[in-house]
Short mmCIF file of C-alpha atoms and ligand atoms in Angstrom, two decimals:
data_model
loop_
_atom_site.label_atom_id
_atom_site.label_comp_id
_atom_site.label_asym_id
_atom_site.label_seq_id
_atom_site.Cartn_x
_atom_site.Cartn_y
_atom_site.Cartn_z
CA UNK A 1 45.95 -1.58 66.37
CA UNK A 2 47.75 0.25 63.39
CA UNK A 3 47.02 -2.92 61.35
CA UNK A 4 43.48 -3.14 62.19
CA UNK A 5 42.89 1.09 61.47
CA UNK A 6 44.40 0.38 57.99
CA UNK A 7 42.50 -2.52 57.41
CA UNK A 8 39.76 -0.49 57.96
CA UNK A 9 40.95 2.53 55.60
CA UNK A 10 41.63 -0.43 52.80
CA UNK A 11 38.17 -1.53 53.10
CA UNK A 12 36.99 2.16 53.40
CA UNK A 13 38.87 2.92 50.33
CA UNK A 14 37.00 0.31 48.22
CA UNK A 15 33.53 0.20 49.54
CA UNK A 16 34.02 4.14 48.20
CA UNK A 17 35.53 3.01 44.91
CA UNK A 18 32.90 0.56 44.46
CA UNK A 19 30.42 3.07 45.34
CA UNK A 20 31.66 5.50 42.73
CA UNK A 21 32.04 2.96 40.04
CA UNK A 22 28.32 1.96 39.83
CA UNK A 23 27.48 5.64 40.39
CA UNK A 24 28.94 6.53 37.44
CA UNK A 25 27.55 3.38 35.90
CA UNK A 26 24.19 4.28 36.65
CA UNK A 27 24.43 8.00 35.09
CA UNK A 28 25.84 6.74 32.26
CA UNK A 29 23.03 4.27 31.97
CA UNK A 30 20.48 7.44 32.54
CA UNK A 31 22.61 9.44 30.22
CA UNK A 32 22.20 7.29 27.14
CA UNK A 33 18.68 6.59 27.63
CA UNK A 34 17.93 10.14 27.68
CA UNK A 35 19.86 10.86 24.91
CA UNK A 36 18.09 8.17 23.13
CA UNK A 37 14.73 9.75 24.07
CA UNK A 38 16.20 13.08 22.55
CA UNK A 39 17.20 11.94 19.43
CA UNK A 40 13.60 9.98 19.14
CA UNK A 41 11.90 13.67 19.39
CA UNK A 42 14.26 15.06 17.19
CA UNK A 43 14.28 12.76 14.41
CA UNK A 44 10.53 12.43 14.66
CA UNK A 45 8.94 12.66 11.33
CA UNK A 46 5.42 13.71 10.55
CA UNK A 47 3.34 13.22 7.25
CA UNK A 48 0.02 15.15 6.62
CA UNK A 49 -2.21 13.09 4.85
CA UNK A 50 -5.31 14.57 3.24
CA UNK A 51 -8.06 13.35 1.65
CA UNK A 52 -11.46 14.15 0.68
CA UNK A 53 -13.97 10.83 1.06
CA UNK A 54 -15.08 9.09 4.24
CA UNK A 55 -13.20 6.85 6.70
CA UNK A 56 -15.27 3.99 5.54
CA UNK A 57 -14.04 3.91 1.80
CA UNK A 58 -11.28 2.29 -0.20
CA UNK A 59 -9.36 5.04 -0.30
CA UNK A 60 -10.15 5.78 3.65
CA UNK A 61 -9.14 2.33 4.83
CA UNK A 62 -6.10 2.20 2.55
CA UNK A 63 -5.10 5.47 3.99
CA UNK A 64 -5.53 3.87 7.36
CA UNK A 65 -3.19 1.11 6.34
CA UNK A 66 -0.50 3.00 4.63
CA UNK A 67 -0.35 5.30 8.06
CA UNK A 68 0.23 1.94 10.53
CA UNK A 69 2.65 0.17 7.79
CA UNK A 70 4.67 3.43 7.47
CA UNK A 71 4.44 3.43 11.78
CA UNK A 72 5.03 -0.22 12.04
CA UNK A 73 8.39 0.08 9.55
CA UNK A 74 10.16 2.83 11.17
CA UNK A 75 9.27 1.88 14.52
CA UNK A 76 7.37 4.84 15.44
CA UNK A 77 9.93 7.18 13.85
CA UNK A 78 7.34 8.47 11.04
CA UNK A 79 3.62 9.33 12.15
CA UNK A 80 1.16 10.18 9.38
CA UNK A 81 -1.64 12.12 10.65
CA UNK A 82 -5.00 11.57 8.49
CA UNK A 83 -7.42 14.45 7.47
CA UNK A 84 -10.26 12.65 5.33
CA UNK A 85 -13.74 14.45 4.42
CA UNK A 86 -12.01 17.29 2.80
CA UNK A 87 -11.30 18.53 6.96
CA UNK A 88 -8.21 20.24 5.63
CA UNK A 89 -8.45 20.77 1.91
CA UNK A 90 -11.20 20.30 -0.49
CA UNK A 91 -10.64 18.84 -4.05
CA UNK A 92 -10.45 22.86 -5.35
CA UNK A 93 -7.02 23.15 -3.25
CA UNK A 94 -5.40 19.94 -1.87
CA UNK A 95 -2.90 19.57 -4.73
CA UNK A 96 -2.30 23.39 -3.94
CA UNK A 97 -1.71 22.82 -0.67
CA UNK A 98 0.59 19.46 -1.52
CA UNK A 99 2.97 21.65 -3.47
CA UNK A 100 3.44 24.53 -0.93
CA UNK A 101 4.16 21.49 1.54
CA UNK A 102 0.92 22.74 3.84
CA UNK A 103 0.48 19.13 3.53
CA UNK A 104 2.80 16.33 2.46
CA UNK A 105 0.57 13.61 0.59
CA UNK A 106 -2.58 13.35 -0.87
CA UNK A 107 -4.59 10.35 -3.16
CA UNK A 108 -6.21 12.72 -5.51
CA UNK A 109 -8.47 11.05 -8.37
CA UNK A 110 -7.28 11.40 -11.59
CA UNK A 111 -9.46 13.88 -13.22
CA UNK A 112 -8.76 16.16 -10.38
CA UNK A 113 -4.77 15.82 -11.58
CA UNK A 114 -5.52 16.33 -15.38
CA UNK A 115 -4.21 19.74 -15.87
CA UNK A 116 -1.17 18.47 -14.07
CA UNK A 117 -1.17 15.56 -16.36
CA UNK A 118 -3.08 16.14 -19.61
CA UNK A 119 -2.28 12.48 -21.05
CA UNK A 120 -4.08 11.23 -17.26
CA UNK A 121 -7.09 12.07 -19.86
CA UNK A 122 -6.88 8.17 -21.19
CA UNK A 123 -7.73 7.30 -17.63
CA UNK A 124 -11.30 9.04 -17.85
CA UNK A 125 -12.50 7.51 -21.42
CA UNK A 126 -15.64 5.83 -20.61
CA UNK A 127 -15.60 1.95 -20.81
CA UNK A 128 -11.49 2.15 -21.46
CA UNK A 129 -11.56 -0.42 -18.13
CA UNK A 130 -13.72 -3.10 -18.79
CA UNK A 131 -11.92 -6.04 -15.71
CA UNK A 132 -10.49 -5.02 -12.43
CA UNK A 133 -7.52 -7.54 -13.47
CA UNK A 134 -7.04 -4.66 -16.21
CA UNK A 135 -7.06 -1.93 -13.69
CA UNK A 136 -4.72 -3.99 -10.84
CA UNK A 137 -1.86 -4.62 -14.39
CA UNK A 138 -2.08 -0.53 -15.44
CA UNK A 139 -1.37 0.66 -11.99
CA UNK A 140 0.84 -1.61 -10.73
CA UNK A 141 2.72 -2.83 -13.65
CA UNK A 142 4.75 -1.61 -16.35
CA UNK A 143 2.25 1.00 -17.51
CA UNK A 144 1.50 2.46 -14.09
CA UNK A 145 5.66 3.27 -14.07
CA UNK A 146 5.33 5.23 -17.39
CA UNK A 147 2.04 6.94 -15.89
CA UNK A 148 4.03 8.03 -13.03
CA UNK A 149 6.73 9.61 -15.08
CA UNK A 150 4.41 12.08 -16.76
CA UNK A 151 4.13 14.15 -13.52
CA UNK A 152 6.40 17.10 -14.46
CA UNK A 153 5.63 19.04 -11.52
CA UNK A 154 9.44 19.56 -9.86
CA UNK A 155 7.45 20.27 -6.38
CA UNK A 156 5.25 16.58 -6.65
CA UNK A 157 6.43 12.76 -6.35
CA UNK A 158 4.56 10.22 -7.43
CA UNK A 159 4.62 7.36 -4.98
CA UNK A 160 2.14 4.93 -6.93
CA UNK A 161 -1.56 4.11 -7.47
CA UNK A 162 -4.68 3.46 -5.76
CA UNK A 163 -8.07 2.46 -6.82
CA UNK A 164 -11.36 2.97 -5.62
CA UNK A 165 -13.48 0.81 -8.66
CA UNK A 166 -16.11 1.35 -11.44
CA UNK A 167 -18.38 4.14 -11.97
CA UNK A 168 -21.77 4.08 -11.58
CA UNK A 169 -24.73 6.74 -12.54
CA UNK A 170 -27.55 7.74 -10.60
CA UNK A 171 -30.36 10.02 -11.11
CA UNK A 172 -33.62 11.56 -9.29
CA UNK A 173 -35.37 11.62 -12.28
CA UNK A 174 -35.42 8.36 -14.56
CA UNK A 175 -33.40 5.48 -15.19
CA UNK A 176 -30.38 5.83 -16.84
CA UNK A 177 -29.96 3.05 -19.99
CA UNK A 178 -30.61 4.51 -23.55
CA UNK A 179 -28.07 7.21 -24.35
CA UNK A 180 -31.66 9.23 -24.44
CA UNK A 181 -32.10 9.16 -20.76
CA UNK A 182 -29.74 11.54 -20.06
CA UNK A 183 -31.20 14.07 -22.07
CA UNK A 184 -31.76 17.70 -20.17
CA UNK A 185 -30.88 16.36 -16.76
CA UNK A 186 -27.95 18.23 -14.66
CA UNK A 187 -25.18 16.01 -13.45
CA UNK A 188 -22.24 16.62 -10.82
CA UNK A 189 -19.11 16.20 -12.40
CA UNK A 190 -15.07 15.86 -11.38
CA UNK A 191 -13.39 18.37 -13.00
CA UNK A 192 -11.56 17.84 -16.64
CA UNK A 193 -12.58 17.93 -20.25
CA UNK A 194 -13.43 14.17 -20.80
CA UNK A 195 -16.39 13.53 -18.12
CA UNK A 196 -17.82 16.90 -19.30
CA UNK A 197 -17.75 15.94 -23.14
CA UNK A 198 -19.24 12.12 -21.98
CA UNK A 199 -22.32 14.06 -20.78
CA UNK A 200 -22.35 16.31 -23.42
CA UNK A 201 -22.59 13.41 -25.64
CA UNK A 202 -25.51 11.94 -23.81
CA UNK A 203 -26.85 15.68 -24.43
CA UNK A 204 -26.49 16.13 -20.78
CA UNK A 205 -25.52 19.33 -18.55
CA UNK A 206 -22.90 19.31 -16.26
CA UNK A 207 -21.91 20.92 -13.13
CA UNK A 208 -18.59 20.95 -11.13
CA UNK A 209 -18.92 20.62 -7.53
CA UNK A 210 -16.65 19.19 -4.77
CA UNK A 211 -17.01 15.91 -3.94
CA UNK A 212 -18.48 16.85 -0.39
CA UNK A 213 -20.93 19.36 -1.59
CA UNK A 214 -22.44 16.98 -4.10
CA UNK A 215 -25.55 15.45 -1.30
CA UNK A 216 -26.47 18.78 -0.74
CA UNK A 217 -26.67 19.71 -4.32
CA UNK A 218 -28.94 16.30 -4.83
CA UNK A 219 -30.95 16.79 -2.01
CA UNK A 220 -31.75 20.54 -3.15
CA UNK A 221 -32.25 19.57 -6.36
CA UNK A 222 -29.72 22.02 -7.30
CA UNK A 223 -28.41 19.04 -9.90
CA UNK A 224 -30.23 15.76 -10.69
CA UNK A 225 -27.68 13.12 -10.78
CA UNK A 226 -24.13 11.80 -10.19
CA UNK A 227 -21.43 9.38 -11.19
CA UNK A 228 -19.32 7.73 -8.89
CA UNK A 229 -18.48 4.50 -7.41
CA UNK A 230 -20.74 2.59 -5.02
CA UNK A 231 -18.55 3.07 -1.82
CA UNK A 232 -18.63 6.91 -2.82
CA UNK A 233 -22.53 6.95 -3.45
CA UNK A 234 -22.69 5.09 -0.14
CA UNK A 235 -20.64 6.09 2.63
CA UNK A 236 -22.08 9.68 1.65
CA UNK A 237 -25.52 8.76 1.52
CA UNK A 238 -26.20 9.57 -2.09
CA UNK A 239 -28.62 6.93 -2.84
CA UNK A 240 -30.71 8.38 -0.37
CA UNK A 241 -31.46 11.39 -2.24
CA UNK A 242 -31.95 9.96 -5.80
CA UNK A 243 -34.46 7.30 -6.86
CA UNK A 244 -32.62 5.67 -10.15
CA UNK A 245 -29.22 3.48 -10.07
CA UNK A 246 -27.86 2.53 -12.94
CA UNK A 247 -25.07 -0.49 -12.73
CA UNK A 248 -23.06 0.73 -15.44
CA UNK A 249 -19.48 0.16 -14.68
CA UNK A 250 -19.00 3.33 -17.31
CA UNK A 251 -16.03 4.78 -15.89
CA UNK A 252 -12.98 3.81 -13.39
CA UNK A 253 -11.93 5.64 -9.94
CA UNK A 254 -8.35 5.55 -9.40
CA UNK A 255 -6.06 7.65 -7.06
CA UNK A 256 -2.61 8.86 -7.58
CA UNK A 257 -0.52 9.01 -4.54
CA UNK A 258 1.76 11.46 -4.38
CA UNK A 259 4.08 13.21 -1.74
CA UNK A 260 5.77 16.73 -1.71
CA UNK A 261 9.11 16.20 -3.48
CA UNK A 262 10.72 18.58 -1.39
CA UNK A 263 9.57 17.06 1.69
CA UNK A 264 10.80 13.46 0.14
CA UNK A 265 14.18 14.69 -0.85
CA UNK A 266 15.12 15.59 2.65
CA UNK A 267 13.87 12.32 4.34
CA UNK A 268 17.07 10.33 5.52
CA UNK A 269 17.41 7.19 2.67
CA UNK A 270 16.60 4.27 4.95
CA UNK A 271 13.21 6.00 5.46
CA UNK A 272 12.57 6.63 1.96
CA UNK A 273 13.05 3.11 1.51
CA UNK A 274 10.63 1.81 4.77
CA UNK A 275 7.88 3.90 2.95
CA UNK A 276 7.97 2.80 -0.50
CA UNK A 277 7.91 -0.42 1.35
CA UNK A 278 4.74 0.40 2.87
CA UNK A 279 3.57 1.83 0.03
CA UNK A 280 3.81 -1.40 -2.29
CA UNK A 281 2.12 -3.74 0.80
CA UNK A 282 -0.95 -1.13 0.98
CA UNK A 283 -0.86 -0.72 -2.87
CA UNK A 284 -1.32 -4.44 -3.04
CA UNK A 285 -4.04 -4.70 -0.07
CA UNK A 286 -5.91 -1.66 -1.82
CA UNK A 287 -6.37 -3.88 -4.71
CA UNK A 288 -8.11 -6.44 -2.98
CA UNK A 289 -10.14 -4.36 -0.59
CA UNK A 290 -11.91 -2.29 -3.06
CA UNK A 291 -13.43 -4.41 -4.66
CA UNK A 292 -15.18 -5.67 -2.09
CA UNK A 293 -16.07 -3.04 -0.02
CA UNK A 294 -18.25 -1.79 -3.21
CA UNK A 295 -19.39 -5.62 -3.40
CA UNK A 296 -20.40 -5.12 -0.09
CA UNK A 297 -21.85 -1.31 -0.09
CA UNK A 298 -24.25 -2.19 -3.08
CA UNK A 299 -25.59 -5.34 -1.02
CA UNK A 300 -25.76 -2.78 1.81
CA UNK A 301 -27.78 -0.08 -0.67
CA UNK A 302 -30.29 -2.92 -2.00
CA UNK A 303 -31.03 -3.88 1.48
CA UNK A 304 -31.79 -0.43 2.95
CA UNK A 305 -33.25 1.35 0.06
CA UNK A 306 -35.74 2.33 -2.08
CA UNK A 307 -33.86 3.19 -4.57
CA UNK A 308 -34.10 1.42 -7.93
CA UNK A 309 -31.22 -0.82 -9.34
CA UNK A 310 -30.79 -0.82 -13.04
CA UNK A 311 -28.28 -2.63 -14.96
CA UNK A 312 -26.45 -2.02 -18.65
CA UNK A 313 -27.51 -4.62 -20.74
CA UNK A 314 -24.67 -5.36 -23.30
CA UNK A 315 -27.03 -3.57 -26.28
CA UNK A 316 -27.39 -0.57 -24.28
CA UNK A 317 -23.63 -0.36 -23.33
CA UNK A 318 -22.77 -0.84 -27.18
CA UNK A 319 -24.97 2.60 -28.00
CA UNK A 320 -23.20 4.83 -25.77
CA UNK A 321 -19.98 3.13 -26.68
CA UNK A 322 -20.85 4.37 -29.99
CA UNK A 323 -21.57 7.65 -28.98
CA UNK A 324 -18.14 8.40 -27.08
CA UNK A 325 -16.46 7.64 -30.30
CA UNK A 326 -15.44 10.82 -31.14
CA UNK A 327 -14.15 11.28 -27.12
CA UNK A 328 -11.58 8.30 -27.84
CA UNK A 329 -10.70 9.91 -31.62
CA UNK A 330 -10.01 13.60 -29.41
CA UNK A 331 -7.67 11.43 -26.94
CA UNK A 332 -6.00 9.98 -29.43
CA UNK A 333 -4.75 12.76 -31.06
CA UNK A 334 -3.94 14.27 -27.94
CA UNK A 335 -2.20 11.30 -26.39
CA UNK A 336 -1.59 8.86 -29.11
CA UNK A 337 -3.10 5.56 -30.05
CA UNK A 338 -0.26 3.69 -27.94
CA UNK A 339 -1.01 4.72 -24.32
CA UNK A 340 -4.73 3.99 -25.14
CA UNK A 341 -3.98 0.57 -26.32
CA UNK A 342 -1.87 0.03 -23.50
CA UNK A 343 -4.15 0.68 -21.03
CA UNK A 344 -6.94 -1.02 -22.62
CA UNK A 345 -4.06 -4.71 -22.87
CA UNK A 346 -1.68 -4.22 -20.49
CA UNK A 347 1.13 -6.15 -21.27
CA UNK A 348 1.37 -7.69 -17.50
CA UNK A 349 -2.31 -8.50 -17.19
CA UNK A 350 -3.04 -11.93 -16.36
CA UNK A 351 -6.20 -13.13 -17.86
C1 LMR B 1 -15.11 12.64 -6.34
O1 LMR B 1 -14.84 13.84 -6.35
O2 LMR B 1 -16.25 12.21 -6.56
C2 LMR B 1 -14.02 11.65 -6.05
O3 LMR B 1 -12.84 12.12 -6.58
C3 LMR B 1 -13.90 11.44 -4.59
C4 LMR B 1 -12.75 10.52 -4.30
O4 LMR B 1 -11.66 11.02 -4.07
O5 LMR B 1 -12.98 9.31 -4.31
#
């Protein structure tokens, strides 16, 4: 009897040890996954992203890609929330709000940056792109490095370049092909000296508006024509107020991409690193998408509208050429006659 009531205490003893054992397995299991969970929310990064065109755009799309490559890389660990249309800031204050960190990044166009950058002026002389290939060498190449490190600004990064495309002018009045076409009309313009003295040029007056104000000021007839590029004049519906479109390929659209440096200089290194990875993949599918989304957008345009389609016949272009000639002699005393020959041959083009 006294054997069989300690066999029963033995077996007692390590059904109950047994029992306790995978308890405590168990919690520990629970333990670490909720730990994990906790350090997920507290290492949970978030990057305001603001931006002033439409969804449908170059730059909207490549926004869109950058935010699910910067996702994808850090496994969920960075979000980047996207405020396009100017929801958030408008052209007047995004680079404002980018330095005060209300926001961390923006892709501002590069007259917009000018008085952050006054050599960025190169970037605006009319007809200083003449290929993409040129475009795709400057602002991923050699030369786009050297642009980058002329942002003094200790509260800005530059991250790298985006591009949107060529230029195009349209107008509710006439077409727009002798430099004498321009004459007395009112056009929209970025902000910055050079697309102000083009017009002036052309004898032209200018107003600066906001990007998202500018269909409006058409459609009132506050102003009578724009520049901008065809994925611009499209996904905003510009064509729709004016009557003339001139394919000029005048002036290039380009972004800078930039982050808050303070922001950036607290991100752990390993994430620094997954976004400029990111970064360089979307820099390289923005290259290729732009293109065609404004191949696309004027096919789009020609099918649904009125509106007339000009194009810049090589005699025309060499008139207003000759007419801006004083705009590239300004520039080049301000930034010197290497930067403008390096844009216009970059040394890593391939042609
Ligand atoms: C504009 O103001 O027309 C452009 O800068 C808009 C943009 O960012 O593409």
């Amino acid at each position: 009897m006294a054997k069989y009531i300690s066999f029963c205490l033995f077996t007692l003893l390590i059904l109950t040890g047994y029992y306790f054992y995978q308890y405590n397995e168990a919690a520990k299991t629970q333990l670490l996954s909720y730990d994990d969970e906790q350090e997920k929310i507290e290492t949970s990064i978030t990057i305001r992203f603001s931006h002033v065109v439409a969804e449908n755009t170059p730059k909207g799309l490549t926004v869109r890609k950058f935010a699910d490559l910067v996702e994808e890389k850090t496994k969920g660990q960075v979000k980047v929330e996207i405020y396009p249309n100017g929801i958030l800031y408008s052209d007047d204050n995004e680079y404002e709000a980018l330095q005060n960190g209300k926001v961390e990044m923006i892709a501002a166009s590069f007259p917009k940056l000018i008085d952050t950058v006054p050599q960025w002026k190169v970037l605006d002389l009319p007809f200083i792109f003449k290929r993409e290939s040129q475009a795709e060498a400057v602002f991923t190449g050699q030369t786009s490095k050297e642009l980058l490190s002329m942002i003094q600004d200790p509260q800005v990064k530059g991250l790298g370049f985006w591009v949107n495309g060529f230029k195009q002018m349209t107008s509710s009045q006439n077409a727009l092909l002798e430099p004498d076409d321009f004459r007395g009309q009112t056009f929209r313009v970025m902000p910055g000296p050079i697309i102000a003295e083009q017009f002036r040029l052309l004898k032209a007056d200018t107003a600066v508006m906001p990007f998202n104000d500018v269909y409006q000021a058409l459609e009132s007839g506050q102003i009578d024509g724009q520049e901008n590029t065809i994925s611009n004049i499209y996904s905003k519906r510009l064509y729709k107020v004016q009557r003339h479109l001139t394919i000029s390929n005048h002036g290039y659209l380009g972004y800078a991409v930039m982050i808050n440096q303070e922001f950036w200089d607290e991100l752990p290194k390993e994430i620094q690193e997954k976004i400029t990875e990111a970064m360089n993949e979307t820099t390289e599918w923005n290259m290729k998408k732009a293109g065609q989304m404004n191949a696309e957008q004027l096919e789009a345009i020609k099918r649904t509208s009125p509106i007339t389609i000009h194009s810049l016949k090589a005699e025309q272009q060499k008139k207003w050429l000759r007419l801006f000639n004083p705009l590239y002699q300004q520039v080049e005393n301000e930034v010197g006659s290497d930067l403008i020959k390096r844009i216009q041959f970059p040394p890593d083009e391939e042609r």
